[in-house]
Each structure stands twice: as structure tokens, then as C-alpha cells.
mmCIF file of C-alpha atoms in Angstrom:
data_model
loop_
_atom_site.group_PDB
_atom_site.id
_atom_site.type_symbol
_atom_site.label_atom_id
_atom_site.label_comp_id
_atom_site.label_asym_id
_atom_site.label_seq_id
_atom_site.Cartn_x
_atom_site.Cartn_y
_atom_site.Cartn_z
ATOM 1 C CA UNK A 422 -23.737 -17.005 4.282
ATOM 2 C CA UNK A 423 -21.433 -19.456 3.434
ATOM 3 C CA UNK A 424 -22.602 -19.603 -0.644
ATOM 4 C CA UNK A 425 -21.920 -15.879 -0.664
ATOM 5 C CA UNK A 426 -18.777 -14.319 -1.565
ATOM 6 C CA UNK A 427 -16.737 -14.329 1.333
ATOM 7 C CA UNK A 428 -13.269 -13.443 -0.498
ATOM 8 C CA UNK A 429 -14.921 -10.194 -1.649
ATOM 9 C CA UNK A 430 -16.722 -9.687 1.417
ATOM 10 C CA UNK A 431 -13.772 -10.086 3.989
ATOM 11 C CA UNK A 432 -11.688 -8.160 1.809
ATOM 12 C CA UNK A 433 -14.372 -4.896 0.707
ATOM 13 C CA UNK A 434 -15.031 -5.109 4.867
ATOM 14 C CA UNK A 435 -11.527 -4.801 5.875
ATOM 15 C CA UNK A 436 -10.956 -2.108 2.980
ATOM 16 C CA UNK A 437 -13.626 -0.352 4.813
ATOM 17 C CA UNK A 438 -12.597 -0.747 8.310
ATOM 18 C CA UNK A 439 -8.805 0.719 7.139
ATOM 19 C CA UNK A 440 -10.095 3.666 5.087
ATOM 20 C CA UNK A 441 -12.771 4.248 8.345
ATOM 21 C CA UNK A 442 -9.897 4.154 10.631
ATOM 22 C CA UNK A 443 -7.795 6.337 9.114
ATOM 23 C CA UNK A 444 -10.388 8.871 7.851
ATOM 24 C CA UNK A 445 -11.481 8.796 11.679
ATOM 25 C CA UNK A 446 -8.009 9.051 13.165
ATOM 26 C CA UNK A 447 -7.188 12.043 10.748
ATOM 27 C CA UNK A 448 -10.456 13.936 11.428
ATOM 28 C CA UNK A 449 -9.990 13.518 15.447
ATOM 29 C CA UNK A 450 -6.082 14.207 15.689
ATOM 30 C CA UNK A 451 -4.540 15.707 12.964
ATOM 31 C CA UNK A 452 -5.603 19.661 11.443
ATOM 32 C CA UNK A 453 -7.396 19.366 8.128
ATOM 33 C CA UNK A 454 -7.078 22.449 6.964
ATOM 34 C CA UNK A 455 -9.149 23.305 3.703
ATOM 35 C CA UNK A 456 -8.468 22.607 -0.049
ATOM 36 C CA UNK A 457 -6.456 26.403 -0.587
ATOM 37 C CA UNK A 458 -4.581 24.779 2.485
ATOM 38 C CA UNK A 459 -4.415 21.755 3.216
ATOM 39 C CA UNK A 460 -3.273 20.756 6.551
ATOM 40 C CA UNK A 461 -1.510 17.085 7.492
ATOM 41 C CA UNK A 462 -4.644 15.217 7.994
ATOM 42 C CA UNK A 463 -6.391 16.400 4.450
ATOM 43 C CA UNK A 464 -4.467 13.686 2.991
ATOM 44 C CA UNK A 465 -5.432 11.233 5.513
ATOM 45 C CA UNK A 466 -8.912 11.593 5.604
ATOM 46 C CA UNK A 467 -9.681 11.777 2.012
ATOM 47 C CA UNK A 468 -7.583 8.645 1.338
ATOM 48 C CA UNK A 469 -9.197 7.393 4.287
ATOM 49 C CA UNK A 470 -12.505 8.166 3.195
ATOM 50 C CA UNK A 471 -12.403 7.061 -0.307
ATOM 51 C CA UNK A 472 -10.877 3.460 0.816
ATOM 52 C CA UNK A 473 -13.761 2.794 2.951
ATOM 53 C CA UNK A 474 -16.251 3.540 0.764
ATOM 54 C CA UNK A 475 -14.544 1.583 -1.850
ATOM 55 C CA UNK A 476 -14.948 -1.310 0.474
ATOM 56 C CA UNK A 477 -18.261 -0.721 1.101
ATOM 57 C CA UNK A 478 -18.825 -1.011 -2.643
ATOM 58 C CA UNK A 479 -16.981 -3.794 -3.071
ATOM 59 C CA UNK A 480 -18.539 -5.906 0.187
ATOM 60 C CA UNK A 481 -22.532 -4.933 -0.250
ATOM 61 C CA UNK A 482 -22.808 -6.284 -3.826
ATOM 62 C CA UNK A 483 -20.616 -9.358 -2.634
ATOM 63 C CA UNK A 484 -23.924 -10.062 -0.061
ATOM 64 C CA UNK A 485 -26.007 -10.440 -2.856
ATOM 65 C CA UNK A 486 -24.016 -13.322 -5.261
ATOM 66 C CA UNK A 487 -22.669 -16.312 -5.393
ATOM 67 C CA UNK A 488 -19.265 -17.117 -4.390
ATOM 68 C CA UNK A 489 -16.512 -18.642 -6.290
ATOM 69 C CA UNK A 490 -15.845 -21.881 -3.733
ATOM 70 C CA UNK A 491 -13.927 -21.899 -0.590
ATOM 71 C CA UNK A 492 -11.903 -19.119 0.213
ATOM 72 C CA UNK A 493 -8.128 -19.702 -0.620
ATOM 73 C CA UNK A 494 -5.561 -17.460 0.975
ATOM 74 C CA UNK A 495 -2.012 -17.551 0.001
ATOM 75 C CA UNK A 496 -0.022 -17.332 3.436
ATOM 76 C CA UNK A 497 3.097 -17.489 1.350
ATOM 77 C CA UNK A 498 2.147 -14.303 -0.588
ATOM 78 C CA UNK A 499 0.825 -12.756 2.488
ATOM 79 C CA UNK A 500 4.316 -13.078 4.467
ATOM 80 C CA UNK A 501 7.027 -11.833 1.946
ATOM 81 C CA UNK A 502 4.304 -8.907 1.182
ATOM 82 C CA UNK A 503 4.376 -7.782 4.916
ATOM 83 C CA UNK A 504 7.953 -8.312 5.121
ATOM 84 C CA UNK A 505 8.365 -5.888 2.478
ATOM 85 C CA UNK A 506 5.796 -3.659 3.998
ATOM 86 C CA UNK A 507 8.116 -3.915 7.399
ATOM 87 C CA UNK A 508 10.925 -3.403 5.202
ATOM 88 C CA UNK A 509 9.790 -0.057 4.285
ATOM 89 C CA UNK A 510 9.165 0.888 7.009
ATOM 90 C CA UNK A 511 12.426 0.462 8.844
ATOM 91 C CA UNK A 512 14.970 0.782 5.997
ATOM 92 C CA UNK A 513 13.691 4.181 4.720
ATOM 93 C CA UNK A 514 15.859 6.794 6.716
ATOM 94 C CA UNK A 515 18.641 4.735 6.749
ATOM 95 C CA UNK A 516 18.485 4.132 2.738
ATOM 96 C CA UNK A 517 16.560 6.294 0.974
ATOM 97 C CA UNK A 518 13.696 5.978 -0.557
ATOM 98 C CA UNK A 519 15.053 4.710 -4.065
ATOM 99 C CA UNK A 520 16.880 1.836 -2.578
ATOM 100 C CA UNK A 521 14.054 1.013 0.099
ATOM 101 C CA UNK A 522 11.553 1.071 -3.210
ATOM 102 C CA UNK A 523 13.857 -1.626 -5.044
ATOM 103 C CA UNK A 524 14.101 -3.802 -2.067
ATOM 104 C CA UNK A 525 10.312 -3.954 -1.524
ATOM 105 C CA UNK A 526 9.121 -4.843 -4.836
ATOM 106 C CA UNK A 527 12.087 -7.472 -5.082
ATOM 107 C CA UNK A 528 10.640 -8.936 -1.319
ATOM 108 C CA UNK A 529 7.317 -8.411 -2.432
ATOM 109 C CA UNK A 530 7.896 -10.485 -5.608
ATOM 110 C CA UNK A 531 9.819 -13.129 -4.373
ATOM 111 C CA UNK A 532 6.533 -15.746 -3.806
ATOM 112 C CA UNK A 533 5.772 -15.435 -7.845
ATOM 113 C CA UNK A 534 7.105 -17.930 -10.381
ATOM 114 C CA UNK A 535 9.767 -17.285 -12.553
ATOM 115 C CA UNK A 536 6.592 -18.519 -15.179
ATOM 116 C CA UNK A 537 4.765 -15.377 -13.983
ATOM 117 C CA UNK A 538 7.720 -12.885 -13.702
ATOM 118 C CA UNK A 539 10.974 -13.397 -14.712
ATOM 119 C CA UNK A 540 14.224 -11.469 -13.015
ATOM 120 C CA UNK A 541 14.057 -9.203 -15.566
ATOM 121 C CA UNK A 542 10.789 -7.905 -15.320
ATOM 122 C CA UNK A 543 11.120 -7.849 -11.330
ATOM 123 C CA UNK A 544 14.064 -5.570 -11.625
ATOM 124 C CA UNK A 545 12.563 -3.395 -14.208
ATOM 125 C CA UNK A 546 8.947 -3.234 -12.409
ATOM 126 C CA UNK A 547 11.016 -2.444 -9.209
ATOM 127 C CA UNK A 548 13.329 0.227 -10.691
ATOM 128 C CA UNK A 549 10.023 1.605 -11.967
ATOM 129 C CA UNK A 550 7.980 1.821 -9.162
ATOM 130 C CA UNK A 551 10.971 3.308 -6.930
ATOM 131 C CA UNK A 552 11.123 6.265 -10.000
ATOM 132 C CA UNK A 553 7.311 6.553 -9.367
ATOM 133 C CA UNK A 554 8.144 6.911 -5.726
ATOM 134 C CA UNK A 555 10.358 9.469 -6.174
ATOM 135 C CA UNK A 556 8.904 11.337 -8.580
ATOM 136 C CA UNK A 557 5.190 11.223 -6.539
ATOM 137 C CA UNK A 558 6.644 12.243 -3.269
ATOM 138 C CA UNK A 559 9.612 13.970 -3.670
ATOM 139 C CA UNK A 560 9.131 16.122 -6.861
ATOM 140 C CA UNK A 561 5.375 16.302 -6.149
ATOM 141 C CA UNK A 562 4.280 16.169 -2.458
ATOM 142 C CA UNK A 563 8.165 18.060 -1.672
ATOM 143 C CA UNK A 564 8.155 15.721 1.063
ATOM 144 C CA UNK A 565 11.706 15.676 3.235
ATOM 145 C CA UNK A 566 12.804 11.938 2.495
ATOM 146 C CA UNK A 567 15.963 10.749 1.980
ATOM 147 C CA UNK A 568 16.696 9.611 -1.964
ATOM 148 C CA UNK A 569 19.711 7.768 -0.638
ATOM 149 C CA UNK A 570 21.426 6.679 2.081
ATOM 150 C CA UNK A 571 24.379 9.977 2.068
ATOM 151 C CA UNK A 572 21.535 12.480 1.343
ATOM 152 C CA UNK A 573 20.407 13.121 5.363
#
């Protein structure tokens, strides 16, 4: 077990134990309505769904070959990416979902060289992926967010 390769393993195996979760939890508690009309937990379970069995694809063929060397896990990474995570979570109401966006990506990017990403392109990716955002829940899902902190 320990030539195999663990980094895709552990990682396909949690991917599937998320997605299960999830799909599980939506199924049980939430009304799934049908495709016409979809209910709150459609969305759940079919994310759910398809993230575990795209960790089960990812973890069975990982059985079968070689792995790279020892696994290497960047705590570093890990930290400032679920401090942006927590971020998100509790800055959202209070200021908006534009603003929350920015700040996450700018947390989230925080571990990488200015060799990998410059200022520049942190600002930009984060100014994009906060228009994203909006565009995907607000405009899209008509989901009641706030866009900014004076829009309750």
C-alpha cells in the first residue's frame, strides 16, 4: 500500500466521502422535487452525487499504480485556503457577495509566490471570480444575497 498512490487515493476517497455526504444529507432532509421543479435538495444531491463518484474515479485507478514518492502536503496552503473558506462564510451578509468574493481569492492566494502570481494577476483573478459569483448566483440561480454591504 505504501508504493501506491496515496495523494490520489486520500484525496479521490475524501472527494467521495463529501459528495456521499451531501448527496445523502440532501436525499434524507431536504425535498427534491423533480427536474420541471426542482426543490432545495435537487441541487444538493446531484452535486453531491457527481463529487463522489468523481472520487471514486479518481481513488480506484490510484489502487492500481505507482505513486509519485511520499506524500507532501502544504499546511501553509491548506490554512490561508480555510481561512478564506471561513471568511466566506462569515463575511457574506455583512458584505456582500462581491466584496466577500475579492477577499477570498486575495486570502486564498496569499501562500503563492509573487514568481507564480503577481498582485496584478491576484486582483484581476479575484475581481473575476467575484463577477462569476455574481453573475452564477445572482443573475442565474436569483438567489437572495447581498451584492454589497447597503443592499440588505
Amino acid at each position: 500500500m505504501l508504493n501506491k498512490d496515496l495523494q490520489d487515493i486520500i484525496g479521490g476517497l475524501a472527494m467521495l466521502a463529501i459528495g456521499g455526504f451531501a448527496a445523502i444529507y440532501a436525499y434524507q432532509n431536504l425535498e427534491i422535487g423533480e427536474l420541471a421543479r426542482m426543490g432545495p435538495g435537487f441541487f444538493p444531491l446531484v452535486l453531491g452525487s457527481a463529487l463522489a463518484v468523481l472520487g471514486l474515479l479518481i481513488a480506484l485507478p490510484a489502487f492500481f499504480r505507482p505513486g509519485a514518492g511520499p506524500l507532501d502536503i502544504d499546511f501553509k496552503a491548506l490554512f490561508f485556503v480555510t481561512v478564506a473558506l471561513l471568511l466566506f462564510a462569515f463575511l457574506l451578509r455583512p458584505l456582500g457577495i462581491l466584496i466577500t468574493s475579492v477577499l477570498m481569492v486575495m486570502v486564498s492566494t496569499l501562500p503563492l509566490s509573487l514568481a507564480t502570481a503577481s498582485w496584478k494577476t491576484r486582483i484581476f483573478t479575484a475581481l473575476g471570480v467575484a463577477v462569476v459569483t455574481w453573475v452564477v448566483f445572482i443573475l442565474g440561480l436569483g438567489m437572495n444575497l447581498p451584492t454589497w454591504p447597503w443592499s440588505h
